Structure formats: C-alpha cells, structure tokens
CSV table of C-alpha atoms in Angstrom, one decimal:
chain,number,residue,atom,x,y,z
A,15,MET,CA,91.5,21.0,-44.1
A,16,ARG,CA,89.1,20.1,-41.5
A,17,ILE,CA,89.9,17.7,-38.7
A,18,VAL,CA,87.7,16.3,-36.1
A,19,THR,CA,89.3,14.5,-33.1
A,20,VAL,CA,87.5,12.3,-30.8
A,21,GLY,CA,88.7,11.7,-27.4
A,22,ARG,CA,86.8,9.5,-25.4
A,23,GLU,CA,86.6,7.4,-22.2
A,24,PHE,CA,87.2,3.5,-22.9
A,25,GLY,CA,84.3,1.5,-23.3
A,26,SER,CA,82.3,4.9,-24.4
A,27,GLY,CA,82.0,3.5,-28.2
A,28,GLY,CA,84.5,6.4,-29.2
A,29,ARG,CA,86.3,4.6,-31.9
A,30,GLU,CA,83.1,3.6,-33.0
A,31,VAL,CA,81.8,7.3,-33.5
A,32,GLY,CA,85.2,8.3,-35.3
A,33,LYS,CA,84.1,5.7,-37.6
A,34,ARG,CA,81.1,6.4,-38.1
A,35,LEU,CA,81.8,10.2,-38.4
A,36,ALA,CA,84.3,9.8,-40.8
A,37,ASP,CA,82.1,8.0,-43.5
A,38,GLU,CA,79.4,10.4,-42.7
A,39,LEU,CA,81.2,13.6,-43.4
A,40,GLY,CA,83.1,12.0,-46.3
A,41,PHE,CA,86.4,12.4,-44.1
A,42,HIS,CA,89.7,10.3,-44.4
A,43,TYR,CA,90.3,7.4,-40.6
A,44,TYR,CA,93.2,7.5,-39.4
A,45,ASP,CA,94.2,4.2,-37.0
A,46,LYS,CA,95.2,1.1,-38.3
A,47,GLU,CA,97.9,2.9,-40.6
A,48,ILE,CA,99.0,5.2,-37.7
A,49,ILE,CA,99.9,1.7,-35.8
A,50,THR,CA,101.8,0.2,-39.1
A,51,GLU,CA,103.5,3.3,-40.0
A,52,ILE,CA,104.9,3.4,-36.1
A,53,ALA,CA,105.7,-0.2,-36.2
A,54,LYS,CA,107.4,0.1,-38.7
A,55,ARG,CA,109.6,3.1,-37.8
A,56,THR,CA,110.2,1.9,-34.4
A,57,GLN,CA,111.2,-1.9,-35.2
A,58,LEU,CA,109.2,-2.6,-33.2
A,59,ASP,CA,106.0,-6.0,-33.5
A,60,GLU,CA,102.7,-4.0,-34.8
A,61,ASN,CA,100.2,-6.1,-32.2
A,62,TYR,CA,103.2,-4.8,-29.4
A,63,VAL,CA,102.6,-1.2,-30.5
A,64,GLU,CA,98.5,-1.8,-30.7
A,65,THR,CA,98.1,-2.8,-27.3
A,66,LYS,CA,100.4,-0.4,-26.0
A,67,LEU,CA,98.5,2.7,-27.6
A,68,GLU,CA,95.0,0.7,-26.9
A,69,LYS,CA,95.3,-0.2,-23.5
A,70,GLY,CA,97.7,2.6,-22.5
A,71,LEU,CA,101.2,2.6,-21.6
A,72,ASP,CA,102.8,1.6,-18.5
A,73,SER,CA,101.0,3.7,-15.8
A,74,ASN,CA,104.4,4.8,-14.3
A,75,PHE,CA,105.2,5.9,-17.7
A,76,HIS,CA,104.6,9.3,-16.5
A,77,ILE,CA,106.8,8.9,-13.4
A,78,THR,CA,109.7,7.9,-15.4
A,79,TYR,CA,110.2,9.2,-18.0
A,80,SER,CA,112.0,12.6,-17.1
A,81,HIS,CA,114.7,9.7,-15.6
A,82,THR,CA,114.6,8.0,-18.9
A,83,PHE,CA,116.9,11.0,-20.8
A,84,MET,CA,119.3,9.8,-17.7
A,85,TYR,CA,119.2,6.1,-18.2
A,86,PRO,CA,118.3,5.8,-21.7
A,87,TYR,CA,118.1,2.1,-21.7
A,88,SER,CA,115.5,1.9,-19.2
A,89,PRO,CA,112.6,-0.6,-19.9
A,90,MET,CA,110.5,2.7,-21.0
A,91,GLN,CA,112.7,3.1,-23.7
A,92,ASN,CA,110.1,1.4,-25.9
A,93,ASP,CA,107.1,3.1,-25.1
A,94,ILE,CA,108.7,6.9,-25.6
A,95,LYS,CA,109.9,5.7,-29.2
A,96,ILE,CA,106.1,4.6,-30.2
A,97,LEU,CA,104.7,7.8,-28.5
A,98,ILE,CA,107.7,9.8,-29.9
A,99,SER,CA,106.7,8.3,-33.8
A,100,GLU,CA,103.1,8.3,-33.2
A,101,ARG,CA,103.3,12.3,-32.5
A,102,GLN,CA,105.4,12.6,-36.1
A,103,ILE,CA,103.1,10.5,-37.6
A,104,ILE,CA,100.1,12.6,-37.0
A,105,LYS,CA,102.0,15.7,-37.8
A,106,GLU,CA,102.8,14.5,-41.1
A,107,LEU,CA,99.2,13.3,-41.4
A,108,ALA,CA,97.6,16.3,-40.8
A,109,ALA,CA,100.4,18.0,-42.9
A,110,ALA,CA,99.5,15.9,-46.1
A,111,GLY,CA,96.4,17.9,-46.2
A,112,ARG,CA,93.3,15.6,-46.1
A,113,ASP,CA,89.8,16.2,-44.0
A,114,PHE,CA,90.6,13.3,-41.6
A,115,VAL,CA,89.2,11.9,-38.2
A,116,ILE,CA,91.1,10.8,-35.8
A,117,VAL,CA,90.6,8.8,-32.5
A,118,GLY,CA,92.6,9.5,-28.9
A,119,ARG,CA,96.1,10.2,-29.4
A,120,ASN,CA,95.9,13.7,-27.8
A,121,ALA,CA,95.4,14.9,-31.4
A,122,ASP,CA,93.4,17.7,-30.3
A,123,ILE,CA,96.3,18.6,-28.8
A,124,LEU,CA,99.1,17.7,-31.3
A,125,LEU,CA,97.0,19.7,-34.6
A,126,ALA,CA,95.7,22.9,-32.4
A,127,GLU,CA,97.2,25.0,-34.7
A,128,TYR,CA,94.9,23.1,-37.4
A,129,LYS,CA,91.9,24.1,-35.6
A,130,PRO,CA,90.4,21.0,-35.1
A,131,PHE,CA,86.9,20.2,-34.0
A,132,ASN,CA,87.5,18.5,-30.9
A,133,ILE,CA,84.7,15.6,-29.6
A,134,PHE,CA,84.4,14.1,-26.4
A,135,VAL,CA,82.6,10.5,-25.7
A,136,TYR,CA,81.7,9.9,-22.4
A,137,ALA,CA,79.6,7.3,-20.4
A,138,ASP,CA,78.6,5.8,-17.3
A,139,SER,CA,80.8,3.3,-16.0
A,140,ASP,CA,77.7,0.1,-16.7
A,141,SER,CA,77.1,1.2,-20.0
A,142,LYS,CA,81.2,1.4,-20.7
A,143,VAL,CA,81.0,-2.5,-19.2
A,144,ALA,CA,78.5,-3.7,-21.3
A,145,ARG,CA,79.7,-2.2,-24.5
A,146,CYS,CA,83.4,-3.7,-23.7
A,147,ARG,CA,81.8,-7.0,-22.9
A,148,ALA,CA,80.0,-6.4,-26.6
A,149,ARG,CA,83.1,-6.8,-28.0
A,150,ALA,CA,85.5,-8.6,-26.0
A,151,ASP,CA,85.9,-12.2,-27.4
A,152,ALA,CA,84.6,-15.2,-25.6
A,153,SER,CA,87.8,-16.1,-23.5
A,154,GLU,CA,87.2,-12.6,-21.7
A,155,LYS,CA,86.7,-13.9,-18.2
A,156,LEU,CA,86.6,-11.0,-15.9
A,157,SER,CA,84.2,-9.8,-13.7
A,158,ASP,CA,82.3,-7.0,-13.7
A,159,ARG,CA,84.6,-5.4,-11.1
A,160,GLU,CA,87.7,-6.3,-12.5
A,161,LEU,CA,86.4,-4.8,-15.9
A,162,LYS,CA,85.7,-1.8,-13.8
A,163,LYS,CA,88.9,-1.4,-12.3
A,164,GLN,CA,90.4,-2.2,-16.1
A,165,ILE,CA,88.7,0.6,-17.4
A,166,ARG,CA,89.8,2.2,-14.7
A,167,LYS,CA,93.4,2.1,-15.3
A,168,ILE,CA,93.3,2.5,-19.0
A,169,ASP,CA,91.9,6.0,-18.4
A,170,SER,CA,94.2,6.6,-15.7
A,171,ASN,CA,97.0,6.0,-17.7
A,172,ARG,CA,95.4,8.2,-21.2
A,173,ALA,CA,95.2,11.0,-18.2
A,174,LYS,CA,98.8,11.0,-17.6
A,175,HIS,CA,100.0,10.8,-20.7
A,176,ARG,CA,98.0,13.8,-21.5
A,177,GLU,CA,99.7,15.6,-19.0
A,178,LEU,CA,103.2,15.4,-20.9
A,179,LEU,CA,101.9,17.5,-23.4
A,180,THR,CA,99.6,20.1,-22.0
A,181,ASN,CA,98.1,21.5,-18.6
A,182,SER,CA,94.5,20.7,-19.7
A,183,LYS,CA,92.9,17.7,-17.9
A,184,TRP,CA,92.0,15.0,-19.8
A,185,GLY,CA,88.2,14.5,-19.9
A,186,SER,CA,87.4,17.9,-18.8
A,187,LYS,CA,85.0,19.7,-21.1
A,188,GLU,CA,86.7,22.9,-21.3
A,189,ALA,CA,89.1,21.2,-23.3
A,190,TYR,CA,86.3,19.8,-26.0
A,191,HIS,CA,83.4,21.7,-28.6
A,192,LEU,CA,81.0,19.0,-28.0
A,193,CYS,CA,81.0,16.1,-25.0
A,194,VAL,CA,78.3,13.3,-25.7
A,195,ASN,CA,77.7,11.0,-23.5
A,196,THR,CA,76.4,7.5,-25.2
A,197,THR,CA,74.8,6.0,-22.3
A,198,ASN,CA,71.9,4.1,-23.2
A,199,ILE,CA,72.6,5.7,-26.3
A,200,THR,CA,72.8,3.8,-30.0
A,201,ILE,CA,75.8,5.1,-31.3
A,202,LYS,CA,74.5,5.1,-35.6
A,203,ASP,CA,71.8,7.0,-33.9
A,204,ILE,CA,73.6,10.1,-33.5
A,205,ILE,CA,76.5,10.4,-36.4
A,206,PRO,CA,74.0,12.3,-38.3
A,207,VAL,CA,73.7,15.0,-35.5
A,208,ILE,CA,76.5,15.0,-34.6
A,209,GLY,CA,78.2,14.9,-38.1
A,210,ALA,CA,75.1,18.1,-38.8
A,211,TYR,CA,77.0,19.6,-35.5
A,212,ALA,CA,80.6,19.5,-37.1
A,213,SER,CA,79.7,20.9,-40.5
A,214,THR,CA,78.3,23.9,-39.2
A,215,TRP,CA,81.0,24.2,-36.7
A,216,PHE,CA,83.6,24.2,-39.5
A,217,GLU,CA,81.3,26.0,-42.2
A,218,LYS,CA,81.2,29.1,-39.5
A,219,HIS,CA,85.0,29.4,-38.9
A,220,GLY,CA,85.3,29.5,-42.5
A,221,LEU,CA,87.2,25.9,-42.5
B,26,MET,CA,55.8,14.3,-21.7
B,27,ARG,CA,59.4,15.5,-23.2
B,28,ILE,CA,61.4,18.2,-21.3
B,29,VAL,CA,64.7,19.6,-22.4
B,30,THR,CA,67.1,20.9,-19.2
B,31,VAL,CA,69.9,23.3,-19.9
B,32,GLY,CA,72.3,23.8,-17.4
B,33,ARG,CA,74.8,26.5,-17.8
B,34,GLU,CA,77.9,28.7,-16.6
B,35,PHE,CA,77.2,32.2,-16.3
B,36,GLY,CA,78.1,34.0,-19.5
B,37,SER,CA,77.8,31.0,-21.9
B,38,GLY,CA,74.4,31.7,-23.3
B,39,GLY,CA,72.5,28.7,-21.5
B,40,ARG,CA,69.5,31.3,-21.7
B,41,GLU,CA,69.2,32.2,-25.3
B,42,VAL,CA,70.1,28.1,-26.3
B,43,GLY,CA,67.2,27.2,-23.8
B,44,LYS,CA,64.7,29.7,-25.3
B,45,ARG,CA,65.6,29.2,-29.2
B,46,LEU,CA,65.3,25.5,-28.6
B,47,ALA,CA,61.7,25.7,-27.3
B,48,ASP,CA,61.0,27.6,-30.6
B,49,GLU,CA,62.6,25.0,-32.4
B,50,LEU,CA,61.4,22.0,-31.3
B,51,GLY,CA,57.7,24.1,-30.3
B,52,PHE,CA,58.2,23.0,-26.9
B,53,HIS,CA,56.8,25.9,-23.9
B,54,TYR,CA,59.5,27.6,-22.5
B,55,TYR,CA,59.0,27.9,-18.7
B,56,ASP,CA,61.5,31.1,-17.2
B,57,LYS,CA,59.3,34.5,-16.2
B,58,GLU,CA,56.5,32.6,-15.4
B,59,ILE,CA,58.2,31.0,-12.2
B,60,ILE,CA,59.3,33.8,-11.1
B,61,THR,CA,56.3,35.6,-11.1
B,62,GLU,CA,54.6,32.3,-9.3
B,63,ILE,CA,57.3,32.8,-6.5
B,64,ALA,CA,57.0,36.1,-6.1
B,65,LYS,CA,53.1,35.5,-5.5
B,66,ARG,CA,53.5,32.5,-3.3
B,67,THR,CA,56.2,33.9,-1.3
B,68,GLN,CA,54.9,37.8,-1.2
B,69,LEU,CA,58.4,38.6,-2.1
B,70,ASP,CA,58.6,41.8,-5.3
B,71,GLU,CA,59.5,40.3,-8.1
B,72,ASN,CA,62.5,41.7,-9.4
B,73,TYR,CA,63.8,40.4,-5.5
B,74,VAL,CA,63.7,36.8,-6.3
B,75,GLU,CA,64.5,37.6,-10.0
B,76,THR,CA,68.0,39.1,-9.1
B,77,LYS,CA,68.7,36.6,-6.4
B,78,LEU,CA,68.0,33.7,-8.5
B,79,GLU,CA,69.6,35.0,-11.7
B,80,LYS,CA,73.0,36.2,-9.5
B,81,GLY,CA,73.0,33.1,-6.5
B,82,LEU,CA,71.4,33.1,-3.7
B,83,ASP,CA,73.8,33.9,-1.1
B,84,SER,CA,77.2,32.1,-0.7
B,85,ASN,CA,76.6,31.4,3.0
B,86,PHE,CA,73.6,30.1,2.3
B,87,HIS,CA,74.8,26.1,2.2
B,88,ILE,CA,76.4,26.7,5.7
B,89,THR,CA,73.6,28.5,7.0
B,90,TYR,CA,70.4,26.0,5.6
B,91,SER,CA,70.5,23.9,8.8
B,92,HIS,CA,70.5,26.1,11.2
B,93,THR,CA,67.8,28.3,10.3
B,94,PHE,CA,65.5,25.2,11.4
B,95,MET,CA,67.0,26.3,15.0
B,96,TYR,CA,66.7,30.0,14.1
B,97,PRO,CA,63.6,30.2,11.8
B,98,TYR,CA,63.9,34.2,11.6
B,99,SER,CA,67.0,34.1,10.3
B,100,PRO,CA,68.0,37.1,6.9
B,101,MET,CA,68.2,33.8,5.0
B,102,GLN,CA,64.4,32.6,5.4
B,103,ASN,CA,63.5,34.4,2.4
B,104,ASP,CA,66.2,32.6,0.5
B,105,ILE,CA,65.1,29.2,1.7
B,106,LYS,CA,61.7,29.9,0.3
B,107,ILE,CA,62.6,31.0,-2.7
B,108,LEU,CA,63.8,27.8,-3.2
B,109,ILE,CA,61.3,25.7,-1.7
B,110,SER,CA,58.8,27.6,-4.0
B,111,GLU,CA,60.3,27.7,-6.9
B,112,ARG,CA,60.4,23.8,-6.4
B,113,GLN,CA,57.1,23.2,-5.8
B,114,ILE,CA,56.2,24.9,-8.3
B,115,ILE,CA,58.9,23.3,-11.0
B,116,LYS,CA,57.4,20.0,-10.0
B,117,GLU,CA,53.6,21.1,-10.3
B,118,LEU,CA,54.6,22.5,-14.3
B,119,ALA,CA,56.2,19.0,-14.7
B,120,ALA,CA,52.7,17.4,-13.4
B,121,ALA,CA,51.0,19.4,-16.2
B,122,GLY,CA,52.0,17.6,-18.9
B,123,ARG,CA,53.3,19.6,-21.7
B,124,ASP,CA,56.4,19.3,-23.3
B,125,PHE,CA,59.0,22.3,-22.1
B,126,VAL,CA,62.3,23.8,-22.2
B,127,ILE,CA,63.7,24.8,-19.2
B,128,VAL,CA,66.8,27.2,-17.7
B,129,GLY,CA,68.4,26.0,-14.6
B,130,ARG,CA,67.2,25.9,-11.6
B,131,ASN,CA,68.7,22.3,-11.1
B,132,ALA,CA,65.6,21.2,-13.3
B,133,ASP,CA,67.4,18.2,-14.4
B,134,ILE,CA,67.7,17.0,-10.9
B,135,LEU,CA,64.0,18.0,-9.6
B,136,LEU,CA,62.9,16.5,-12.6
B,137,ALA,CA,64.7,13.0,-13.0
B,138,GLU,CA,61.4,11.0,-12.6
B,139,TYR,CA,60.4,12.5,-16.4
B,140,LYS,CA,63.6,11.4,-18.3
B,141,PRO,CA,64.3,14.9,-19.4
B,142,PHE,CA,67.1,15.2,-22.3
B,143,ASN,CA,69.9,17.1,-20.4
B,144,ILE,CA,72.1,19.8,-21.7
B,145,PHE,CA,75.1,21.7,-19.9
B,146,VAL,CA,76.3,24.8,-21.6
B,147,TYR,CA,79.7,26.1,-20.8
B,148,ALA,CA,82.3,28.8,-22.6
B,149,ASP,CA,85.8,30.2,-21.7
B,150,SER,CA,86.5,32.8,-20.2
B,151,ASP,CA,87.0,35.9,-22.5
B,152,SER,CA,83.8,34.8,-24.5
B,153,LYS,CA,81.3,34.8,-21.0
B,154,VAL,CA,83.0,38.3,-20.2
B,155,ALA,CA,82.3,39.1,-24.3
B,156,ARG,CA,79.2,37.6,-23.4
B,157,CYS,CA,77.6,39.8,-20.6
B,158,ARG,CA,78.9,42.7,-22.2
B,159,ALA,CA,76.8,42.3,-24.9
B,160,ARG,CA,73.9,42.3,-23.2
B,161,ALA,CA,74.5,44.4,-19.7
B,162,ASP,CA,73.0,47.8,-19.8
B,163,ALA,CA,75.2,51.0,-20.4
B,164,SER,CA,75.9,51.7,-16.6
B,165,GLU,CA,77.6,48.3,-16.1
B,166,LYS,CA,80.8,49.7,-15.4
B,167,LEU,CA,82.7,47.1,-14.4
B,168,SER,CA,86.3,45.7,-15.8
B,169,ASP,CA,86.9,42.6,-17.1
B,170,ARG,CA,88.5,41.1,-13.9
B,171,GLU,CA,85.8,42.8,-12.2
B,172,LEU,CA,83.1,40.5,-14.6
B,173,LYS,CA,85.3,37.4,-14.3
B,174,LYS,CA,85.2,37.5,-10.7
B,175,GLN,CA,81.3,38.1,-10.5
B,176,ILE,CA,81.3,34.9,-12.8
B,177,ARG,CA,83.0,32.9,-10.8
B,178,LYS,CA,81.3,33.7,-8.0
B,179,ILE,CA,77.5,33.4,-9.6
B,180,ASP,CA,78.8,29.8,-11.0
B,181,SER,CA,80.4,29.1,-7.0
B,182,ASN,CA,76.4,30.2,-5.8
B,183,ARG,CA,75.1,27.8,-8.3
B,184,ALA,CA,77.3,24.8,-7.5
B,185,LYS,CA,76.5,25.7,-3.5
B,186,HIS,CA,73.3,25.0,-4.2
B,187,ARG,CA,73.1,21.7,-6.3
B,188,GLU,CA,75.3,20.4,-3.7
B,189,LEU,CA,71.7,21.0,-1.3
B,190,LEU,CA,69.8,18.7,-3.9
B,191,THR,CA,72.8,16.0,-5.3
B,192,ASN,CA,75.9,14.5,-4.9
B,193,SER,CA,77.0,15.0,-8.7
B,194,LYS,CA,79.0,18.6,-9.0
B,195,TRP,CA,77.6,21.2,-11.0
B,196,GLY,CA,78.8,21.3,-14.5
B,197,SER,CA,80.2,18.0,-14.0
B,198,LYS,CA,79.6,16.3,-18.0
B,199,GLU,CA,78.5,12.8,-16.2
B,200,ALA,CA,74.9,14.6,-15.1
B,201,TYR,CA,74.6,15.5,-18.6
B,202,HIS,CA,73.6,14.0,-22.1
B,203,LEU,CA,75.2,16.8,-24.3
B,204,CYS,CA,77.7,18.8,-23.3
B,205,VAL,CA,78.2,22.4,-25.7
B,206,ASN,CA,80.5,24.8,-25.9
B,207,THR,CA,79.8,28.0,-26.8
B,208,THR,CA,83.3,29.3,-26.9
B,209,ASN,CA,83.6,31.6,-30.4
B,210,ILE,CA,79.9,30.3,-31.6
B,211,THR,CA,76.7,32.5,-32.6
B,212,ILE,CA,74.2,30.1,-30.8
B,213,LYS,CA,71.3,30.3,-34.1
B,214,ASP,CA,73.7,28.7,-35.8
B,215,ILE,CA,73.8,25.4,-33.7
B,216,ILE,CA,70.0,25.4,-32.4
B,217,PRO,CA,68.7,23.1,-35.1
B,218,VAL,CA,71.3,20.7,-34.8
B,219,ILE,CA,71.2,20.3,-31.0
B,220,GLY,CA,67.5,20.0,-31.6
B,221,ALA,CA,68.0,17.1,-33.5
B,222,TYR,CA,70.0,15.8,-31.3
B,223,ALA,CA,67.1,15.9,-28.6
B,224,SER,CA,64.5,14.8,-31.2
B,225,THR,CA,66.3,11.8,-31.8
B,226,TRP,CA,67.4,11.2,-28.2
B,227,PHE,CA,63.5,11.2,-27.2
B,228,GLU,CA,62.5,9.5,-30.1
B,229,LYS,CA,65.2,7.0,-29.3
B,230,HIS,CA,63.9,7.1,-25.9
B,231,GLY,CA,60.8,6.3,-26.9
B,232,LEU,CA,59.1,9.8,-25.5
C-alpha cells in the first residue's frame, strides 16, 4: 500500500496539491468522508467539525489538554472528541489497504508505520494571501493584514496540535521527503513532476 | 539564462545532485574552475582555498570580520580575500550568460537578480555519516560521534557565512523553491524528476 501525506501552510494550496496528486497517481483521496465519519461518531454537526479542523482547534487547546482529564466536562471536550475520532478513522482507512493521498491531520505521524511519502507545501506570505482571496467567498472582508494574522494563527494552532503527537516540529523540513514552495507557481503545472517523484520514491523503497 | 543553485547540508549529497543535474539539463557545472580562479587572483594555494571553502572558514570569522578593517593584517585576511574573490567570480560567471548549476557559495543570494531555481538538499544525521564514510579516503579514522560533530561544525560555519550576506536563515525552507531529503535515496534515481521540476519552473517563469 502506498500513502502520500501532504502537510501544508494555510493558503499554500496544499489541498489542491493533494487532490490533484491523487488524480495523477490514481490513488484515493480521503478528505470529506473523514469529516462525515467524525461527525457521525461524535454526534457533532458536520460543518462544525469541518470548520474546527480546517481553522485549527482552539489555540489554548494544548494547554488545557491535560487539565481536561481532571475536568472532563470542560469546553474543550468536543475538540478532544474530534481529534480522537479523527485519529481512529485515519488508522482504519489505512488498515483498509487502498493507496491514498491525505492532506493535513498529522497523517505522516499517525501512519508512520506504513512508510508514507511525506510532502510539505509552503509559500511566502503574499502568495498565501492571494490564494486565500482567490478561493474565499465575496463576503470575506478582511484586510491583507488581518488575513495574514489569521493565517499565522491557523498555522500556529496546527503546530500546537502536532506537538501533542510528536517532538518533530510542524513544517520543519526534516520530517518530510520533499518540501515544495508554491510561491508564483500554478499548482497543476507541478503535479506531474511531484507525482513522478512520489512514484520513484515508492518504487525504490519497494512499495 | 537559467541558473540552478544547490544549497546543501554537509554529507547530504548536494554536490552529486548538482553535478548530475547539470548533466541532466545540459547545463554547465561551475565548481573546480571557481577554486582555480580564486587561487589565481588571491595568490593562495589552490588546495588551501578548496579546503577552506569546503570545510567552512574559521568559525570565528563572523565575529572578527568587522575588526579586520581596523586591523588589516589579522589572520582572517586570507578568508576575507577568498570570499570577496569568490563573490566576484560568481558574478562574472553569471554575466557570461551560460545556463549553469552551482553548488553552495550562497549563490542563490548572490545571483538573485537572475531568478535562479534554488534547491536545498538535506538528510538525517546517520545518512550523512554514511555518505561521508562512502567518499572519505581510508585514512579517515573518526568515530561516528566525531564525524557528526564535524558535520555540525561545518554546517554551522556555512550558516554563519550566510549571515554575512542575508537575513534569510541557511537551510530554512523559505529561501528555496524545492527542498529534497536524500535520506535512504540513491541520488541518481531522483535526478530526472528534479530536472523535470526545474525545467517546468523555468518554462513557467519565462526563462
């Protein structure tokens, strides 16, 4: 079984990389169905789960995580239920044995035993703002400065959640096989090459 | 004109990446001739220049750099002559207008105006030790621990020299278009794909 994980900075186009790469390689792309299954198991609203996981859980989550076991009805309870459920589902998907691409969710750590090919996608700040603007609906009225602040906040939350699982720093290149800078790049242009890189890697590692 | 720069951790195989990539792309590879030219201009021994630049200049260089202008006959004088000469030669080579690949030498910074494609090559510590052992002559009698220490020292020197030129941190992925982890990789296997990535990048940027 071959697994590609895509870590990414918010706004760098990592999700697009993941989707297109799955098409390129003929792999399954797990995304929406994870959200649906989490919602089902936690009995939380699907949009709530999606927003929570996309925007990052509460930034105090890390600090309050350990407290929660002492105060089991803290407001963080939902966040923890979501993460535990997400972890369980990702493990089950991998056990099902299909080749797949998965974006975010610390899947590189959770699935390390399967020797996934791990990509990290990043970009400079202006480029991330431009990508966020291109995909946001017209109601988004944030200034560039506010948007940059939001991007930093989301990435900071992601980094904190990673710390729950591992000592390896989120976005630190050592944890990945390939790091791709999408500044001034049209993502579909680079997909065939990234796909070829992943294929070479799997082949040479006997996967 | 198209330029590929290859930054690398010591022992990660960056020079091999550079040489093979030049072959793959049909670009010129500038390396030994830079050393020869520096030796000629500075009237220093070629082996001395090569060792200095390969192993990193003195780690106190950074601190003493500014003092040197007050005490022009300090022992750092040679190091500074080498660096100034190297910089000048790299600029002249670029001005000559051939497509080329260059490894190290902070060429990504020095040649930024030419919009080079910037790669960084890295690997985990054990992998770097194994690569150093594979290429060292039989007289190398360092323990793994000593070798790791030497690798860290050389990389630390490289990082310091980079600070002379730029605020961007050596090895920090933001400064590069593609970062390639060579742990458990046979370099020649990945060259066609990296070459294709570079070609796509040049084409899409009108180079």
